[in-house]
mmCIF file of C-alpha atoms in Angstrom:
data_model
loop_
_atom_site.group_PDB
_atom_site.id
_atom_site.type_symbol
_atom_site.label_atom_id
_atom_site.label_comp_id
_atom_site.label_asym_id
_atom_site.label_seq_id
_atom_site.Cartn_x
_atom_site.Cartn_y
_atom_site.Cartn_z
ATOM 1 C CA UNK A 152 196.951 -48.295 143.717
ATOM 2 C CA UNK A 153 199.497 -47.380 146.305
ATOM 3 C CA UNK A 154 198.346 -47.015 149.919
ATOM 4 C CA UNK A 155 198.642 -43.728 151.783
ATOM 5 C CA UNK A 156 201.798 -42.982 153.775
ATOM 6 C CA UNK A 157 201.691 -44.425 157.287
ATOM 7 C CA UNK A 158 203.167 -41.688 159.480
ATOM 8 C CA UNK A 159 201.208 -38.696 160.781
ATOM 9 C CA UNK A 160 202.501 -35.405 162.090
ATOM 10 C CA UNK A 161 202.617 -34.607 165.788
ATOM 11 C CA UNK A 162 199.218 -33.827 167.314
ATOM 12 C CA UNK A 163 200.820 -30.672 168.773
ATOM 13 C CA UNK A 164 201.008 -29.350 165.215
ATOM 14 C CA UNK A 165 197.343 -28.364 165.458
ATOM 15 C CA UNK A 166 198.018 -26.020 168.392
ATOM 16 C CA UNK A 167 201.155 -24.590 166.790
ATOM 17 C CA UNK A 168 199.305 -23.910 163.519
ATOM 18 C CA UNK A 169 196.451 -22.257 165.449
ATOM 19 C CA UNK A 170 198.848 -19.862 167.176
ATOM 20 C CA UNK A 171 200.629 -19.120 163.906
ATOM 21 C CA UNK A 172 197.343 -18.453 162.121
ATOM 22 C CA UNK A 173 196.094 -16.260 164.984
ATOM 23 C CA UNK A 174 199.200 -14.078 164.716
ATOM 24 C CA UNK A 175 198.761 -13.807 160.938
ATOM 25 C CA UNK A 176 195.103 -12.903 161.292
ATOM 26 C CA UNK A 177 195.930 -10.128 163.760
ATOM 27 C CA UNK A 178 197.800 -8.361 160.955
ATOM 28 C CA UNK A 179 194.745 -8.637 158.697
ATOM 29 C CA UNK A 180 192.624 -6.921 161.349
ATOM 30 C CA UNK A 181 194.835 -3.861 160.897
ATOM 31 C CA UNK A 182 193.017 -3.229 157.580
ATOM 32 C CA UNK A 183 189.569 -2.398 159.024
ATOM 33 C CA UNK A 184 191.203 -0.690 162.014
ATOM 34 C CA UNK A 185 193.176 1.578 159.670
ATOM 35 C CA UNK A 186 190.058 2.247 157.596
ATOM 36 C CA UNK A 187 188.121 3.143 160.742
ATOM 37 C CA UNK A 188 190.903 5.465 161.954
ATOM 38 C CA UNK A 189 191.056 7.202 158.565
ATOM 39 C CA UNK A 190 187.291 7.589 158.612
ATOM 40 C CA UNK A 191 187.193 8.800 162.225
ATOM 41 C CA UNK A 192 190.181 11.163 162.069
ATOM 42 C CA UNK A 193 189.845 12.179 158.436
ATOM 43 C CA UNK A 194 186.949 13.380 156.411
ATOM 44 C CA UNK A 195 184.605 10.568 157.473
ATOM 45 C CA UNK A 196 183.800 9.611 153.883
ATOM 46 C CA UNK A 197 184.303 5.870 154.389
ATOM 47 C CA UNK A 198 181.116 4.047 155.117
ATOM 48 C CA UNK A 199 180.961 2.343 158.500
ATOM 49 C CA UNK A 200 178.875 -0.388 156.822
ATOM 50 C CA UNK A 201 181.774 -1.302 154.563
ATOM 51 C CA UNK A 202 184.212 -1.287 157.480
ATOM 52 C CA UNK A 203 181.797 -3.403 159.551
ATOM 53 C CA UNK A 204 181.279 -5.854 156.661
ATOM 54 C CA UNK A 205 185.055 -6.244 156.202
ATOM 55 C CA UNK A 206 185.485 -6.778 159.949
ATOM 56 C CA UNK A 207 182.681 -9.371 160.043
ATOM 57 C CA UNK A 208 184.180 -11.186 157.047
ATOM 58 C CA UNK A 209 187.586 -11.259 158.724
ATOM 59 C CA UNK A 210 186.068 -12.603 161.968
ATOM 60 C CA UNK A 211 184.385 -15.456 160.056
ATOM 61 C CA UNK A 212 187.578 -16.158 158.085
ATOM 62 C CA UNK A 213 189.669 -16.085 161.273
ATOM 63 C CA UNK A 214 187.277 -18.483 163.007
ATOM 64 C CA UNK A 215 187.538 -20.985 160.156
ATOM 65 C CA UNK A 216 191.282 -20.567 159.795
ATOM 66 C CA UNK A 217 192.007 -20.894 163.509
ATOM 67 C CA UNK A 218 189.520 -23.527 164.701
ATOM 68 C CA UNK A 219 188.808 -25.819 161.727
ATOM 69 C CA UNK A 220 191.577 -25.672 159.110
ATOM 70 C CA UNK A 221 194.482 -26.831 161.362
ATOM 71 C CA UNK A 222 192.571 -29.976 162.437
ATOM 72 C CA UNK A 223 191.708 -30.886 158.827
ATOM 73 C CA UNK A 224 195.233 -30.060 157.667
ATOM 74 C CA UNK A 225 196.675 -32.360 160.340
ATOM 75 C CA UNK A 226 194.353 -35.217 159.341
ATOM 76 C CA UNK A 227 195.388 -34.940 155.692
ATOM 77 C CA UNK A 228 199.169 -34.708 156.191
ATOM 78 C CA UNK A 229 201.098 -37.979 156.177
ATOM 79 C CA UNK A 230 204.568 -39.112 155.192
ATOM 80 C CA UNK A 231 206.700 -42.217 154.872
ATOM 81 C CA UNK A 232 210.436 -42.628 154.432
ATOM 82 C CA UNK A 233 212.034 -45.780 153.088
ATOM 83 C CA UNK A 234 215.355 -46.615 151.457
ATOM 84 C CA UNK A 235 214.119 -45.756 147.937
ATOM 85 C CA UNK A 236 211.809 -42.752 148.303
ATOM 86 C CA UNK A 237 210.129 -40.213 150.538
ATOM 87 C CA UNK A 238 206.339 -40.285 150.197
ATOM 88 C CA UNK A 239 204.486 -37.064 151.142
ATOM 89 C CA UNK A 240 200.713 -36.572 151.070
ATOM 90 C CA UNK A 241 198.940 -33.332 151.986
ATOM 91 C CA UNK A 242 196.115 -31.017 151.020
ATOM 92 C CA UNK A 243 192.613 -30.125 152.108
ATOM 93 C CA UNK A 244 190.647 -29.700 148.882
ATOM 94 C CA UNK A 245 193.334 -30.800 146.467
ATOM 95 C CA UNK A 246 195.343 -33.761 147.698
ATOM 96 C CA UNK A 247 198.996 -33.630 146.651
ATOM 97 C CA UNK A 248 201.070 -36.792 146.635
ATOM 98 C CA UNK A 249 204.811 -36.341 146.173
ATOM 99 C CA UNK A 250 207.397 -39.087 145.803
ATOM 100 C CA UNK A 251 210.961 -37.908 146.243
ATOM 101 C CA UNK A 252 213.600 -40.435 145.126
ATOM 102 C CA UNK A 253 216.169 -40.749 147.899
ATOM 103 C CA UNK A 254 219.038 -40.762 145.392
ATOM 104 C CA UNK A 255 217.995 -37.204 144.343
ATOM 105 C CA UNK A 256 218.324 -35.768 147.863
ATOM 106 C CA UNK A 257 221.159 -33.255 148.103
ATOM 107 C CA UNK A 258 220.780 -32.341 151.744
ATOM 108 C CA UNK A 259 218.260 -32.611 154.556
ATOM 109 C CA UNK A 260 217.929 -30.473 157.650
ATOM 110 C CA UNK A 261 215.602 -29.609 160.509
ATOM 111 C CA UNK A 262 214.213 -26.158 161.172
ATOM 112 C CA UNK A 263 212.451 -24.575 164.163
ATOM 113 C CA UNK A 264 210.817 -21.196 164.529
ATOM 114 C CA UNK A 265 209.800 -19.734 167.872
ATOM 115 C CA UNK A 266 206.274 -21.177 167.738
ATOM 116 C CA UNK A 267 207.421 -24.676 166.790
ATOM 117 C CA UNK A 268 210.177 -24.529 169.432
ATOM 118 C CA UNK A 269 207.655 -23.640 172.144
ATOM 119 C CA UNK A 270 205.699 -26.804 171.266
ATOM 120 C CA UNK A 271 208.829 -28.992 170.945
ATOM 121 C CA UNK A 272 208.334 -29.412 167.191
ATOM 122 C CA UNK A 273 210.582 -29.102 164.135
ATOM 123 C CA UNK A 274 210.217 -29.161 160.350
ATOM 124 C CA UNK A 275 212.313 -31.460 158.185
ATOM 125 C CA UNK A 276 213.432 -29.822 154.941
ATOM 126 C CA UNK A 277 214.515 -32.060 152.049
ATOM 127 C CA UNK A 278 216.407 -30.375 149.211
ATOM 128 C CA UNK A 279 216.859 -31.798 145.737
ATOM 129 C CA UNK A 280 218.408 -30.124 142.693
ATOM 130 C CA UNK A 281 214.973 -29.010 141.500
ATOM 131 C CA UNK A 282 213.118 -27.978 144.657
ATOM 132 C CA UNK A 283 212.708 -28.237 148.406
ATOM 133 C CA UNK A 284 210.161 -30.423 150.196
ATOM 134 C CA UNK A 285 209.071 -30.066 153.792
ATOM 135 C CA UNK A 286 207.620 -32.365 156.416
ATOM 136 C CA UNK A 287 206.111 -29.938 158.934
ATOM 137 C CA UNK A 288 205.664 -30.091 162.682
ATOM 138 C CA UNK A 289 207.263 -33.322 163.840
ATOM 139 C CA UNK A 290 208.305 -33.956 167.434
ATOM 140 C CA UNK A 291 211.959 -32.891 167.794
ATOM 141 C CA UNK A 292 213.211 -36.457 168.324
ATOM 142 C CA UNK A 293 211.155 -37.744 165.404
ATOM 143 C CA UNK A 294 212.405 -34.915 163.170
ATOM 144 C CA UNK A 295 216.026 -35.730 164.031
ATOM 145 C CA UNK A 296 215.400 -39.440 163.402
ATOM 146 C CA UNK A 297 213.721 -38.731 160.031
ATOM 147 C CA UNK A 298 216.547 -36.365 159.036
ATOM 148 C CA UNK A 299 219.203 -38.927 159.957
ATOM 149 C CA UNK A 300 217.391 -41.775 158.169
ATOM 150 C CA UNK A 301 216.977 -39.747 154.964
ATOM 151 C CA UNK A 302 220.640 -38.737 155.103
ATOM 152 C CA UNK A 303 221.716 -42.353 155.615
ATOM 153 C CA UNK A 304 219.505 -43.628 152.768
ATOM 154 C CA UNK A 305 220.752 -40.853 150.447
ATOM 155 C CA UNK A 306 224.370 -41.695 151.244
ATOM 156 C CA UNK A 307 223.755 -45.412 150.574
ATOM 157 C CA UNK A 308 221.878 -44.656 147.334
ATOM 158 C CA UNK A 309 224.754 -42.490 146.051
ATOM 159 C CA UNK A 310 227.304 -45.181 146.917
ATOM 160 C CA UNK A 311 225.343 -47.634 144.731
ATOM 161 C CA UNK A 312 225.517 -45.326 141.698
#
């Protein structure tokens, strides 16, 4: 059996994912707030128990999603790039292992959103004819190095064909 990929993501990924999840969860809290406003301003037919139960459920879900999931996600994500393939492993409950042949790579690029940029991180996106793969939250220098190595290996693999 093949060993797991050797490289881990940046430890700053945990903080970036927590901020991203917090912002997403804030939108979910608009649901009970809207229900409460409709109940308060409208006819008052919505039960406050249902609104409170939804709010409590969202608080528990937000706590798990913000404080525990990013740490576990970071521990389970690993990758490795060599001259023949890109090995990606991720997943919390279901572990996904993806091998991308380097000769199938059409283009590779780095991507940064505002949250990743504030932590000095970038994603590496690897496109093949069939789909796109992503290595998330690498340090900017590491992401550029990985992008350049994949590009170099893909160019060499296509010259051999």
